[in-house]
Amino acid sequence: VKANGRSDDITFASSRSDVNTMLTSSITFDGADDIINIGGHAYWEGLIGGAGANAKAFSVSAWIYAASDGESDEGTVISFGADDRKLYFNNNMAMKIRLAGTQAGIAQTYLLSVNTWYHIVATYPGGNTGTPSIYVNGALNNASTQAASAPEAIADNICCIGNISTGASTFDGKIHDVT
């Protein structure tokens, strides 16, 4: 895998002798400059995009193991377009989902601990005024929410795991099984 033009940026844990599959098949991000391009906006817009009343319902999930809140205190698990749909840490180790719009749709968890595996699921019910939610290890974990108003379509940037399209918010730790 190439990241930012270098093939040594991202570490794949691949030892099959380890019984913990999250350690054997997770991807380690360095918190500095790693990024995985998962395709352009047109592909993802058709799956989870849409604007206003046509905003599509979606869920995104991943196992994460963070060493810190990441680059710029905003380590990103997954980002679509120009941060039009984004799952990331804010600057105090709370996981946050954000949908860009006239008023951004937001859900934020209570504080999470570093060096701990978490299964994160972020959902959006679709439509013009839906409210996103975040589940941590199967339990609803909305410390705060804000309903979206007129969500925006996914813009002209690449979609990424482990960072945003500009490369300025690298995740610091391991990400596994993004769906």
XYZ file of C-alpha atoms in Angstrom:
179
model
C 0.000 0.000 0.000
C 1.285 3.423 -0.834
C 0.519 6.328 1.413
C 1.582 9.830 0.464
C 3.735 8.288 -2.268
C 5.748 6.093 0.091
C 5.240 2.374 0.487
C 6.549 2.222 4.061
C 4.122 4.640 5.743
C 1.537 2.153 6.944
C 2.301 -0.952 8.964
C 0.159 -4.011 8.369
C 0.225 -6.469 11.240
C 0.174 -9.825 9.472
C 1.517 -12.464 11.827
C -0.928 -15.384 11.642
C 0.642 -17.003 14.700
C -1.068 -14.436 16.953
C -4.561 -15.558 17.992
C -5.859 -11.998 18.350
C -7.135 -11.167 14.870
C -7.281 -7.447 15.589
C -3.550 -7.468 16.185
C -2.856 -9.701 13.205
C -4.900 -7.850 10.618
C -5.161 -4.265 11.826
C -3.453 -1.320 10.161
C -1.182 0.878 12.260
C -1.249 4.608 11.559
C 1.643 6.748 12.819
C -0.293 9.881 13.783
C 1.835 11.960 11.404
C 1.142 11.426 7.697
C -0.519 8.088 6.848
C -3.585 7.911 4.625
C -5.477 5.204 2.724
C -7.399 6.419 -0.313
C -10.651 4.429 -0.568
C -11.948 6.094 -3.716
C -13.390 9.255 -5.085
C -16.439 11.180 -4.005
C -18.634 9.972 -6.891
C -18.523 6.349 -5.709
C -19.314 7.168 -2.073
C -21.892 9.835 -2.913
C -23.946 7.086 -4.548
C -23.770 4.900 -1.432
C -23.944 7.197 1.592
C -24.192 10.716 0.178
C -27.085 12.839 -0.922
C -27.977 16.400 -0.007
C -30.880 17.873 1.912
C -33.978 15.669 1.962
C -32.118 13.176 -0.269
C -29.333 12.552 2.290
C -29.010 8.788 2.572
C -29.168 6.804 5.791
C -25.870 5.074 6.587
C -23.779 3.334 9.212
C -20.016 3.079 9.384
C -18.121 0.930 11.873
C -14.559 0.075 12.855
C -12.496 -1.404 15.615
C -10.042 1.232 16.855
C -7.087 1.267 19.242
C -5.836 4.826 19.694
C -2.452 5.763 21.135
C -3.559 9.424 21.264
C -6.223 11.692 19.775
C -4.062 11.900 16.646
C -2.536 14.559 14.467
C -3.841 18.078 15.159
C -5.839 16.552 18.065
C -8.261 15.269 15.423
C -7.220 11.741 14.427
C -9.606 10.534 11.727
C -10.942 6.996 11.396
C -12.754 7.593 8.083
C -13.565 10.680 6.017
C -15.665 11.164 2.904
C -14.969 14.070 0.528
C -14.099 17.417 2.081
C -15.034 16.093 5.539
C -18.671 15.940 4.428
C -19.057 12.717 6.426
C -16.326 12.175 9.018
C -15.669 9.908 12.033
C -12.810 11.228 14.175
C -11.443 12.078 17.626
C -11.808 15.616 18.852
C -9.112 17.163 21.029
C -10.109 15.398 24.252
C -10.390 11.710 23.229
C -14.111 11.749 22.465
C -15.155 10.096 19.185
C -17.263 12.312 16.941
C -19.272 11.906 13.752
C -19.955 15.007 11.694
C -22.081 15.572 8.604
C -21.510 18.891 6.854
C -24.619 20.976 6.241
C -26.278 24.321 6.840
C -26.104 23.109 10.431
C -23.703 20.214 10.864
C -25.157 16.962 12.173
C -23.010 15.879 15.104
C -22.817 13.117 17.694
C -19.998 12.907 20.221
C -19.167 10.177 22.741
C -18.049 10.465 26.313
C -14.254 10.374 26.716
C -12.527 7.184 25.601
C -9.232 5.792 26.909
C -6.028 5.396 24.949
C -4.538 1.942 24.362
C -7.928 0.208 24.507
C -9.799 -1.567 21.712
C -13.252 -0.120 20.983
C -15.853 -1.113 18.428
C -17.358 2.120 17.089
C -20.551 2.352 15.019
C -21.737 5.725 13.747
C -25.188 6.035 12.168
C -27.260 8.646 10.388
C -30.991 8.075 9.741
C -31.029 10.065 6.495
C -33.107 12.999 5.388
C -32.914 16.729 5.839
C -32.924 16.932 9.645
C -31.676 13.603 11.035
C -29.525 13.276 14.145
C -26.436 11.052 14.031
C -25.611 8.576 16.807
C -22.494 6.757 17.995
C -22.356 3.336 19.621
C -19.291 2.165 21.544
C -18.944 -1.578 22.139
C -22.621 -2.042 21.285
C -24.047 0.646 23.610
C -25.380 4.041 22.579
C -22.768 6.578 23.724
C -24.108 10.008 22.747
C -22.696 12.542 25.210
C -23.997 15.272 22.910
C -25.834 15.474 19.584
C -26.983 18.067 17.098
C -29.450 17.394 14.292
C -28.302 18.077 10.757
C -29.971 20.776 8.727
C -29.689 20.409 4.948
C -26.769 17.919 4.825
C -24.366 18.509 1.963
C -23.458 16.055 -0.782
C -20.018 14.427 -0.666
C -17.658 16.891 -2.377
C -14.872 16.506 -4.927
C -12.141 15.171 -2.639
C -10.930 11.629 -2.102
C -12.379 9.492 0.668
C -9.936 8.105 3.221
C -9.288 5.756 6.098
C -6.930 7.035 8.787
C -6.895 10.660 7.680
C -8.723 13.428 5.809
C -8.131 14.184 2.127
C -5.594 16.942 2.882
C -3.535 14.598 5.085
C -3.743 16.904 8.131
C -5.587 14.671 10.670
C -3.812 11.304 10.829
C -5.128 8.642 13.197
C -2.560 7.514 15.790
C -2.981 3.818 16.495
C -4.622 0.770 14.933
C -7.775 0.532 12.816
C -9.383 -2.804 12.027
C -12.387 -4.043 10.069
C -13.870 -0.802 8.694
C -17.338 -1.403 7.254
